[in-house]
mmCIF file of C-alpha atoms in Angstrom:
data_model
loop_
_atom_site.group_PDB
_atom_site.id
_atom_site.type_symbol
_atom_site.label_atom_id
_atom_site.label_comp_id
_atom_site.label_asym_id
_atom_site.label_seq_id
_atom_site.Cartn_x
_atom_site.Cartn_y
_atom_site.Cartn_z
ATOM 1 C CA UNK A 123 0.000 0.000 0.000
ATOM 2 C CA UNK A 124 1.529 3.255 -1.281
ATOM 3 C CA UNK A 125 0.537 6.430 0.300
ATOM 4 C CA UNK A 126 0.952 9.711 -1.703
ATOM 5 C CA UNK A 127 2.789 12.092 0.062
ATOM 6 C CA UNK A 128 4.011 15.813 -1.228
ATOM 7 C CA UNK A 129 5.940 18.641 0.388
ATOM 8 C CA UNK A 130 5.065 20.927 -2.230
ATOM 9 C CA UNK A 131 1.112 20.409 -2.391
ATOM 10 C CA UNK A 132 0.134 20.275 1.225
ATOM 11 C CA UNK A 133 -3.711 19.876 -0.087
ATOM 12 C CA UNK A 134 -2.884 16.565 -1.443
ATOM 13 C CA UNK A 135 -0.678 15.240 1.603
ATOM 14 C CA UNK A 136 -2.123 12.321 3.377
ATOM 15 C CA UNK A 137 -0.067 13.754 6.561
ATOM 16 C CA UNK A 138 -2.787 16.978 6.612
ATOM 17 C CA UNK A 139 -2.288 18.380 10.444
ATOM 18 C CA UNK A 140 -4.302 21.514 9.659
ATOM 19 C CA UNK A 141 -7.240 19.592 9.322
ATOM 20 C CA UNK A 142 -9.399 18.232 12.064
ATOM 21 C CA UNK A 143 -12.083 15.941 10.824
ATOM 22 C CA UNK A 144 -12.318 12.055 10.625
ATOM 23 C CA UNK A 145 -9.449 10.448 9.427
ATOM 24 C CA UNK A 146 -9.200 8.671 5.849
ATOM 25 C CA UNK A 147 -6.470 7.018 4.370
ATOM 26 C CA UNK A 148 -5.578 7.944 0.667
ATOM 27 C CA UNK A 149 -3.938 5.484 -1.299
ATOM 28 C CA UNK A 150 -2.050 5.249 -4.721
ATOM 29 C CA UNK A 151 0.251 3.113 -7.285
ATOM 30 C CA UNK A 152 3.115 5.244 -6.760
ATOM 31 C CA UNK A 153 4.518 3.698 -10.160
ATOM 32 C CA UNK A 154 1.299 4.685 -12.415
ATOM 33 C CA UNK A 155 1.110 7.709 -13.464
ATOM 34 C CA UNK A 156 -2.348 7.578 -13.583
ATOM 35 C CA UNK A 157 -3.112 7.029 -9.873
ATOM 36 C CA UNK A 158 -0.845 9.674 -8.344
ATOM 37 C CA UNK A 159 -2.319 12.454 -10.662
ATOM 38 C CA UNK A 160 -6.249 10.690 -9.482
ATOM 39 C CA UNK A 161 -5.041 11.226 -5.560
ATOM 40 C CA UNK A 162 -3.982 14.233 -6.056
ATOM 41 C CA UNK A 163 -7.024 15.712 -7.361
ATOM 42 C CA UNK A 164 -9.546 14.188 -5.494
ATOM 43 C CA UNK A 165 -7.534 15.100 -2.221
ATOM 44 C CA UNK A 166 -7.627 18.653 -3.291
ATOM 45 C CA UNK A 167 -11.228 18.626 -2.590
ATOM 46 C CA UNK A 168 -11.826 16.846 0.486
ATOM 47 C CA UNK A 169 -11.750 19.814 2.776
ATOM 48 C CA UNK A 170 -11.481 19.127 6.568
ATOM 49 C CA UNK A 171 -11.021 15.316 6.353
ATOM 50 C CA UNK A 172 -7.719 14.633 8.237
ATOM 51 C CA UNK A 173 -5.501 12.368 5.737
ATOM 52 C CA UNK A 174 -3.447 9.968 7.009
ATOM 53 C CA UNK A 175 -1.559 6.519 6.920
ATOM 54 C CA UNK A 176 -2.887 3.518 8.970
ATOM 55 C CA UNK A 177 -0.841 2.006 12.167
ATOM 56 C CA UNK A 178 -1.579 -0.422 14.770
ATOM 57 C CA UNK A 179 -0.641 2.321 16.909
ATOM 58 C CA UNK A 180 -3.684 4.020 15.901
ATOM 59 C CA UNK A 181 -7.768 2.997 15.200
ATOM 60 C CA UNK A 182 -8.150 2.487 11.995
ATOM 61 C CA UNK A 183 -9.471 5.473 9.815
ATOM 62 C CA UNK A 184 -12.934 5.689 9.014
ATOM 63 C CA UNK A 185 -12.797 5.386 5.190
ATOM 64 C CA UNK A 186 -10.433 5.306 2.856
ATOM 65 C CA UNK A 187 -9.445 5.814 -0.718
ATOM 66 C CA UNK A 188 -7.599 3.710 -3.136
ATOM 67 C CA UNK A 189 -6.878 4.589 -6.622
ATOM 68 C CA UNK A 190 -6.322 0.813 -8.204
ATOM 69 C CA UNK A 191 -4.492 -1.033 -5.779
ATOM 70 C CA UNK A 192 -6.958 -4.256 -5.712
ATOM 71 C CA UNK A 193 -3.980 -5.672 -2.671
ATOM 72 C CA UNK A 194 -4.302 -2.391 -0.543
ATOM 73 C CA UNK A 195 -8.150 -2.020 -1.336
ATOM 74 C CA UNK A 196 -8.444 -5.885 0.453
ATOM 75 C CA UNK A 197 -6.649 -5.476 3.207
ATOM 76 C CA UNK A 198 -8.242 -2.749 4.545
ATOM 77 C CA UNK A 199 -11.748 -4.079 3.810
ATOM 78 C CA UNK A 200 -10.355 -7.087 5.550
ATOM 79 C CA UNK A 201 -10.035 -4.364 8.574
ATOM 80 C CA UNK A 202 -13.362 -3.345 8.377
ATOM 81 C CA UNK A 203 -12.718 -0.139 6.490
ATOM 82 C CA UNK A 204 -14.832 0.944 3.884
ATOM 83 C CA UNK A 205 -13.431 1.743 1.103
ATOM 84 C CA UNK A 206 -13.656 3.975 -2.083
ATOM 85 C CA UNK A 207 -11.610 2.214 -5.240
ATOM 86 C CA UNK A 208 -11.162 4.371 -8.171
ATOM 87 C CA UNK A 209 -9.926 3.033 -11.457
ATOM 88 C CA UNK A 210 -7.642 5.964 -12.477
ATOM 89 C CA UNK A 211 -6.616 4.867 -16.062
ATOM 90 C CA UNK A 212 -7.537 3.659 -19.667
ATOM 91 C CA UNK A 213 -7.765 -0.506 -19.202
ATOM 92 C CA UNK A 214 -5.273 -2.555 -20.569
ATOM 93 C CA UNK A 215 -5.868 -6.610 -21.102
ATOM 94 C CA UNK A 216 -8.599 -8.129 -19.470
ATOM 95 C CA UNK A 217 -7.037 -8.094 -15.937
ATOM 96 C CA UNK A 218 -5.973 -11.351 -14.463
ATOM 97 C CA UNK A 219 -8.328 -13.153 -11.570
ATOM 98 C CA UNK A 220 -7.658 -11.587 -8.302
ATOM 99 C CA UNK A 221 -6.930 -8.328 -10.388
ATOM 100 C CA UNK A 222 -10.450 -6.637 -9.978
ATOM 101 C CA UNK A 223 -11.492 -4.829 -6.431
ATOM 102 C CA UNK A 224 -13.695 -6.542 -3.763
ATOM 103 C CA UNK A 225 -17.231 -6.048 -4.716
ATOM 104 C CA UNK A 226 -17.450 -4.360 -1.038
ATOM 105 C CA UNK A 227 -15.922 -1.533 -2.179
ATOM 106 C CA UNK A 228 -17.975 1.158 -3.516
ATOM 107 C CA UNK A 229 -16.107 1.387 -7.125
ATOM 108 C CA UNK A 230 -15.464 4.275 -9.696
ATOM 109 C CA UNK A 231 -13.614 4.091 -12.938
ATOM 110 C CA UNK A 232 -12.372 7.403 -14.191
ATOM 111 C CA UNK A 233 -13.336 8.014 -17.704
ATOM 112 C CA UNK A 234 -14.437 10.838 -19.558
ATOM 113 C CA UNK A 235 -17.696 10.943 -21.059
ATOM 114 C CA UNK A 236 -16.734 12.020 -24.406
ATOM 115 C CA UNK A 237 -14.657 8.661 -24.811
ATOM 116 C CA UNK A 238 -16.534 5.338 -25.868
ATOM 117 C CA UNK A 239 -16.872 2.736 -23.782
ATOM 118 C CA UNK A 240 -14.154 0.156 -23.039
ATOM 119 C CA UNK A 241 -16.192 -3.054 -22.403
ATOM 120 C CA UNK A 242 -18.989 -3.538 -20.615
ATOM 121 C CA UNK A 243 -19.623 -2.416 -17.460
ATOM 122 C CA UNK A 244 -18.976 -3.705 -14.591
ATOM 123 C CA UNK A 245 -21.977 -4.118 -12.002
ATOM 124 C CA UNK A 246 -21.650 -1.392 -9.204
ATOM 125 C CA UNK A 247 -19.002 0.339 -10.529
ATOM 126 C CA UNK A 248 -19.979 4.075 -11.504
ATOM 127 C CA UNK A 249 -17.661 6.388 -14.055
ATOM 128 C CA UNK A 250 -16.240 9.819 -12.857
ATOM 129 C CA UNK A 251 -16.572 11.864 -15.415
ATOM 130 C CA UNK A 252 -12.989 13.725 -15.799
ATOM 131 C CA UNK A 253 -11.077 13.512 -13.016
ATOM 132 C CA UNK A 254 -9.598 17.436 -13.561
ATOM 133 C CA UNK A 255 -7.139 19.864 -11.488
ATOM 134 C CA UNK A 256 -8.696 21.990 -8.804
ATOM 135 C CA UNK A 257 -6.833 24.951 -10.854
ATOM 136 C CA UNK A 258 -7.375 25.623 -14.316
ATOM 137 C CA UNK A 259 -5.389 28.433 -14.735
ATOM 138 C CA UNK A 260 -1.937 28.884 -16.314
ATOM 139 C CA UNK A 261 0.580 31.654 -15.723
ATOM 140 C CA UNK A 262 0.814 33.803 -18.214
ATOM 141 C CA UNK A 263 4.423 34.446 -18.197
ATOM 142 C CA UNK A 264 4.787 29.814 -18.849
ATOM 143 C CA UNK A 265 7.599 28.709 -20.445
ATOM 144 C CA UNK A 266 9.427 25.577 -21.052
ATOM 145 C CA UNK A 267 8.406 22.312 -21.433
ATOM 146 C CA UNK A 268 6.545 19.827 -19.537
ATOM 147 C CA UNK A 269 6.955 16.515 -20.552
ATOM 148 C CA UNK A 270 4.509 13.687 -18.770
ATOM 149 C CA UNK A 271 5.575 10.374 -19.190
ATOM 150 C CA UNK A 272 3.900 6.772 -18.272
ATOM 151 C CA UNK A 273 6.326 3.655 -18.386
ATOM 152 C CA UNK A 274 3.594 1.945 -15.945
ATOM 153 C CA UNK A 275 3.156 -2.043 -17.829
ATOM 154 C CA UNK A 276 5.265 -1.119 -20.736
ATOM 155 C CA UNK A 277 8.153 -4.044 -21.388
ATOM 156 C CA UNK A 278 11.317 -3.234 -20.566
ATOM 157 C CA UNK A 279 12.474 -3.600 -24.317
ATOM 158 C CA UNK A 280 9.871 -0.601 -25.573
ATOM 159 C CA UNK A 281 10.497 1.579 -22.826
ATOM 160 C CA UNK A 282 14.321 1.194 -23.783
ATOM 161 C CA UNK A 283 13.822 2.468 -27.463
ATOM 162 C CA UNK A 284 11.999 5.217 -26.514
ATOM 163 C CA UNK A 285 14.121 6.463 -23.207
ATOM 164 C CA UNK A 286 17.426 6.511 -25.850
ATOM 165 C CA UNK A 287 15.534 7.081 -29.121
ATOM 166 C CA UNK A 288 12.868 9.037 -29.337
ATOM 167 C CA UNK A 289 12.757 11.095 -25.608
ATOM 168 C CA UNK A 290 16.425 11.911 -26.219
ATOM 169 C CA UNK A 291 15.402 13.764 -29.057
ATOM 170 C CA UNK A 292 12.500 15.388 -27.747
ATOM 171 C CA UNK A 293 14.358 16.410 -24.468
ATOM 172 C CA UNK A 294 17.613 18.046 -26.716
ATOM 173 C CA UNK A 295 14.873 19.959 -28.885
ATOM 174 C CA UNK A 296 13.049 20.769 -25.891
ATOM 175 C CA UNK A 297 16.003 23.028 -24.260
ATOM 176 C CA UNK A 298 16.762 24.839 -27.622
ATOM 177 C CA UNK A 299 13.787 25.726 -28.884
ATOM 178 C CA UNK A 300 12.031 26.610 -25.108
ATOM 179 C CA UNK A 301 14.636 26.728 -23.115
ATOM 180 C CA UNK A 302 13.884 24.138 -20.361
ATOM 181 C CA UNK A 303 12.802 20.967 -20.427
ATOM 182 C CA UNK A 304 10.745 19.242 -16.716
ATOM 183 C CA UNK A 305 10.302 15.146 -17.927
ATOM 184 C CA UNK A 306 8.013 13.767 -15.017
ATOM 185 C CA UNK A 307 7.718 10.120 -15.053
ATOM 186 C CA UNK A 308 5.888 7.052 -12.976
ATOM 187 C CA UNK A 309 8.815 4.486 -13.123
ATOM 188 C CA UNK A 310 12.123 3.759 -14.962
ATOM 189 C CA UNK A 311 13.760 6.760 -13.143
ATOM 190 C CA UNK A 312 16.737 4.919 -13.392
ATOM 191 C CA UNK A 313 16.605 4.259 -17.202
ATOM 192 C CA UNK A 314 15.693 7.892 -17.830
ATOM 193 C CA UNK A 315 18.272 9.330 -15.837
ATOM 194 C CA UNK A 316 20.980 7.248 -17.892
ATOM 195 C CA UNK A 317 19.120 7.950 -21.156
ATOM 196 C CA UNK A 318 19.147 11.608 -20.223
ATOM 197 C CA UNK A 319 22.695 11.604 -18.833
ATOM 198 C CA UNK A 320 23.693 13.486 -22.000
ATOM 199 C CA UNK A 321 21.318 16.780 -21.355
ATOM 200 C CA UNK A 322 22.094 17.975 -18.048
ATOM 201 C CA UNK A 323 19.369 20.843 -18.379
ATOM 202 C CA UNK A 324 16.586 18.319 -18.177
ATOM 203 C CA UNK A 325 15.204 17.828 -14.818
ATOM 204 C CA UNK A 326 13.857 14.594 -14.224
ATOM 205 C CA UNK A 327 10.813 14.330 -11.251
ATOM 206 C CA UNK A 328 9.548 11.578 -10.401
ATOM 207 C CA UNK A 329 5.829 11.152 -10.549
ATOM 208 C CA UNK A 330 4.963 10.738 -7.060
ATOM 209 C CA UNK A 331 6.956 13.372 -5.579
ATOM 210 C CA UNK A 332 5.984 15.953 -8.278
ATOM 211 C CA UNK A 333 3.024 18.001 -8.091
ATOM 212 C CA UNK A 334 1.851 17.687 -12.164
ATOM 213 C CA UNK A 335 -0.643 19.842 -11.668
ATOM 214 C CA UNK A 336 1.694 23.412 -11.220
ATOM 215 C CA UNK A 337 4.154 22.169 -13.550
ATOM 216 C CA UNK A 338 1.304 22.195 -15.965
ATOM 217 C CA UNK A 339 0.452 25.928 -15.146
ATOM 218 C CA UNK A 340 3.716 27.371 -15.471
ATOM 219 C CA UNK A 341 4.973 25.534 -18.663
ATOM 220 C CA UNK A 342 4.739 26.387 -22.705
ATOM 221 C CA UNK A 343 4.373 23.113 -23.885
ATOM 222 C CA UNK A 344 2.859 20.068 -22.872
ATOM 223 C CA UNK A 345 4.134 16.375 -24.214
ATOM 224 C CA UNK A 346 2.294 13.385 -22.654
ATOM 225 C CA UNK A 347 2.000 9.961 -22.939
ATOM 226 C CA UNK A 348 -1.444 9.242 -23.896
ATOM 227 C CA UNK A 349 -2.983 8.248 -20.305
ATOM 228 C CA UNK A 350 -6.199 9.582 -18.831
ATOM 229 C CA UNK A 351 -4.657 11.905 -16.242
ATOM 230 C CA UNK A 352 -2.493 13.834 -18.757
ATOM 231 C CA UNK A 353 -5.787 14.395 -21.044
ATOM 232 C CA UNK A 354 -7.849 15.953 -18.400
ATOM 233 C CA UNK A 355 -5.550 17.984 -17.446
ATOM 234 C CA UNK A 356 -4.880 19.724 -20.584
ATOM 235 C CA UNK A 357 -8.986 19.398 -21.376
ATOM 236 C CA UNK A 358 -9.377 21.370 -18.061
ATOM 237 C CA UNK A 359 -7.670 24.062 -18.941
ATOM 238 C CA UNK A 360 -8.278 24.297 -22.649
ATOM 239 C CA UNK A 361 -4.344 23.886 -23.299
ATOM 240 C CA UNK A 362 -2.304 21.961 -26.263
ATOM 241 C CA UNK A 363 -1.666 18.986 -26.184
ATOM 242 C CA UNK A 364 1.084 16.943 -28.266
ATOM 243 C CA UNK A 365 0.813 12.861 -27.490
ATOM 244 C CA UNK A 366 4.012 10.813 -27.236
ATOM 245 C CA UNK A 367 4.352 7.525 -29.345
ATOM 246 C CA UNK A 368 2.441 4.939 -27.169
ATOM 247 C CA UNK A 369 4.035 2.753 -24.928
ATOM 248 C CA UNK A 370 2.282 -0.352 -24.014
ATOM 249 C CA UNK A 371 -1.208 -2.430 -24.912
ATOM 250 C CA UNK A 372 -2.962 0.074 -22.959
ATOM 251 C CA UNK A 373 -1.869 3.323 -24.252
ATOM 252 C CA UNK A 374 -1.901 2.277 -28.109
ATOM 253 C CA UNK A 375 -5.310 1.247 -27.553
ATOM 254 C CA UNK A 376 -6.507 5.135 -25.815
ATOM 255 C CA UNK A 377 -4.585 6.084 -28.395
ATOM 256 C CA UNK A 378 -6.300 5.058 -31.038
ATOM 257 C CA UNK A 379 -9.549 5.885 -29.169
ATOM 258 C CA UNK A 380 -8.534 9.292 -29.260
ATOM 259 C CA UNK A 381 -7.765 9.303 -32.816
ATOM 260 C CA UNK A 382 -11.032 8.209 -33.714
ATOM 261 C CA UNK A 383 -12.619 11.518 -31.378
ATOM 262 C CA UNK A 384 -10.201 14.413 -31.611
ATOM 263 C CA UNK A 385 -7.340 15.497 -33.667
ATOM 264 C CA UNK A 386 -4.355 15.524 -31.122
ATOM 265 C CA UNK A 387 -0.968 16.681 -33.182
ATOM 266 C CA UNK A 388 2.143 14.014 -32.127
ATOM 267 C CA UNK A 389 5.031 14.378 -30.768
ATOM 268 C CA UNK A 390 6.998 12.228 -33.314
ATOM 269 C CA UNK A 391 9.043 14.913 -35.442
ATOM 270 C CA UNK A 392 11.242 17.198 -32.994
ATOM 271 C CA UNK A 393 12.523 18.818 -36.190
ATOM 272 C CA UNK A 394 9.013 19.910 -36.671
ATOM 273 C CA UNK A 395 8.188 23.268 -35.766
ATOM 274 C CA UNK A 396 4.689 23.692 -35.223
ATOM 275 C CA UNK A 397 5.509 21.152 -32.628
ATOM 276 C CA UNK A 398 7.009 23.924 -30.421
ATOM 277 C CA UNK A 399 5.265 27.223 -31.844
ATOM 278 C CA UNK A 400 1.818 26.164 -32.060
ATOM 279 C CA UNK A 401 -0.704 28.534 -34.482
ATOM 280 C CA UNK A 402 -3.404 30.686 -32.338
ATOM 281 C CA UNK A 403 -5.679 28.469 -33.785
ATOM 282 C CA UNK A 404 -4.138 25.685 -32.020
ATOM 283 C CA UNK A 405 -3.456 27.328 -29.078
ATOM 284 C CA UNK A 406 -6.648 26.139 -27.095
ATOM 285 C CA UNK A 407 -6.540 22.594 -28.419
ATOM 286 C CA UNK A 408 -8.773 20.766 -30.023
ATOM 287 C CA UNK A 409 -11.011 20.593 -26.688
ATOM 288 C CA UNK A 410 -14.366 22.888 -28.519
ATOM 289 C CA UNK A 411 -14.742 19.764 -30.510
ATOM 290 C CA UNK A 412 -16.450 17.513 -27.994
ATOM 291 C CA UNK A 413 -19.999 18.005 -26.995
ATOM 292 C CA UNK A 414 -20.414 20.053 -24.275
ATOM 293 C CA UNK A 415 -22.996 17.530 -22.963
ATOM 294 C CA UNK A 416 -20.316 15.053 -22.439
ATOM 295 C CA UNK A 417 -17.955 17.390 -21.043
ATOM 296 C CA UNK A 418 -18.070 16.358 -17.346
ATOM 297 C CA UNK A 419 -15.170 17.848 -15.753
ATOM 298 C CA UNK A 420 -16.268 17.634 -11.701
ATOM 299 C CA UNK A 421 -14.919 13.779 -11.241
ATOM 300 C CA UNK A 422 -12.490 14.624 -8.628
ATOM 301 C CA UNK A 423 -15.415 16.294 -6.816
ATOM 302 C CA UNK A 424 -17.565 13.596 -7.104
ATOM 303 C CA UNK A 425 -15.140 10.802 -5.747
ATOM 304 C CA UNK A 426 -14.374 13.252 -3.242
ATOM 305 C CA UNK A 427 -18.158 13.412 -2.137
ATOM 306 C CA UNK A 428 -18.405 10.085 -2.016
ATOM 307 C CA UNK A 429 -15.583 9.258 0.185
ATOM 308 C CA UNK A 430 -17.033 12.740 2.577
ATOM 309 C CA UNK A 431 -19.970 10.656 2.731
ATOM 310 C CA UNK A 432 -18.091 7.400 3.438
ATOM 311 C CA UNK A 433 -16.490 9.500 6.507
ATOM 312 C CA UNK A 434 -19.017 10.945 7.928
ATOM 313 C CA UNK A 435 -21.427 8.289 7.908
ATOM 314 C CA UNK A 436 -19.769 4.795 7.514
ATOM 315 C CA UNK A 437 -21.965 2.224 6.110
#
């Protein structure tokens, strides 16, 4: 069981001491991309609950949320917690038995309404909607780049290729053309950081430790895998988006979801300019294509609700 923790978003920090009310435990995949950026923003909304980590030297909290860890999600059922389980990303394969949460747990699977459904759904489990930043502004003075990378599930060969192929490139035509260049990234730190070795001006975050979120605000350009968290975030705020090739059965298969709904440039020519100096035309995105009755961007408040109710009056 991995708990999020941040120094630099206190609002998100399972360790809240300004708060005072009953105590949940947050929980998140640490190494998906996907999950930390679902914590985050659902914690941004859940007010006076006190967040915190469970201990035998402690009751246990009163509710609790866990974005996709099936393991963590059973144990503390087991404890006689009730939990929330949210789903924070696109589904790869069918997942393996033992894979799915406890049918106690009162599930959510994040997932816009604009995109078409993967699969039938499962009994009791309700989507989000988009599971968006508390902040959708962005500094007008931004610069740089942000780059948002998933390696979560993708073999070891692929993510290879890409760390000293094609995010070499990106990263080296990053720092000329905007002058900086953030790469934040679930897992492979290790990988990256040798891959990288040879462009000290990139700074390399991991995922976990790195509040997304801001980054996002203060940056020019936005490269992202093509995961669920990185699309809400730039459909929040009405920014542009460039996707990175797709790593993994689970991103090529969003990815080619997306292609058949909007018309997301790629980030597979860093020669190209329009890559880094995108029109006025483009500068919103493509995001005034989707139908504003689909456009559900209050997810994070919703899970957040849910869990408030979970708190304050345990089933």
């Amino acid at each position: 069981m991995a708990l999020l923790t941040s120094a630099e978003d206190s609002a998100a920090s399972p360790d809240n001491r300004t708060a005072h009310g009953p105590r949940v435990l947050l929980s998140a995949r640490e190494d998906q991309l996907d999950s930390t950026l679902a914590l985050r923003r659902v914690a941004a909304h859940l007010g006076d609950l006190r967040r915190t980590g469970w201990s035998e030297l402690e009751p246990p909290p009163v509710a609790a949320l866990v974005c996709d860890d099936v393991a963590a999600t059973g144990r503390l059922l087991d404890l006689g917690v009730p939990v929330v389980h949210l789903e924070s990303s696109h589904p790869g394969p069918p997942p393996a038995e033992g894979d799915t949460p406890p049918g106690r747990a009162l599930g959510r699977v994040h997932r816009p309404g604009w995109l078409p459904p993967s699969g039938p759904p499962v009994r009791g489990v309700r989507p989000t909607g988009v599971l968006a930043p508390q902040r959708t502004g962005r500094s007008r003075t931004r610069s740089g780049t942000l780059l948002l990378l998933s390696l979560w599930s993708v073999p070891d060969a692929d993510a290879g290729a890409f760390a000293y192929g094609a995010l070499r490139d990106l990263a080296a035509a990053a720092l000329h053309r905007t002058g900086s260049c953030t790469v934040v990234a679930d897992t492979g730190l290790a990988l990256l950081r040798s891959a990288l070795a040879e462009h000290p001006g990139v700074r390399l975050l991991r995922a976990a430790e790195a509040d997304a979120d801001a980054l996002h605000a203060d940056a020019a350009v936005f490269l992202a895998s093509p995961v669920l968290g990185a699309l809400a975030l730039a459909q929040a705020r009405r920014a542009p988006l460039a996707l990175l090739p797709p790593l993994g059965a689970a991103q090529r298969d969003l990815a080619a979801q997306l292609a058949e709904v909007l018309p997301l440039p790629t980030a597979d020519d860093p020669a190209d300019p329009a890559l880094w100096g995108l029109s006025a035309a483009a500068a919103a995105g493509p995001w005034h294509l989707l139908d504003p009755a689909l456009d559900d961007l209050r997810g994070a408040q919703r899970v957040a609700r849910t869990l408030r109710q979970l708190a304050l009056a345990p089933l």
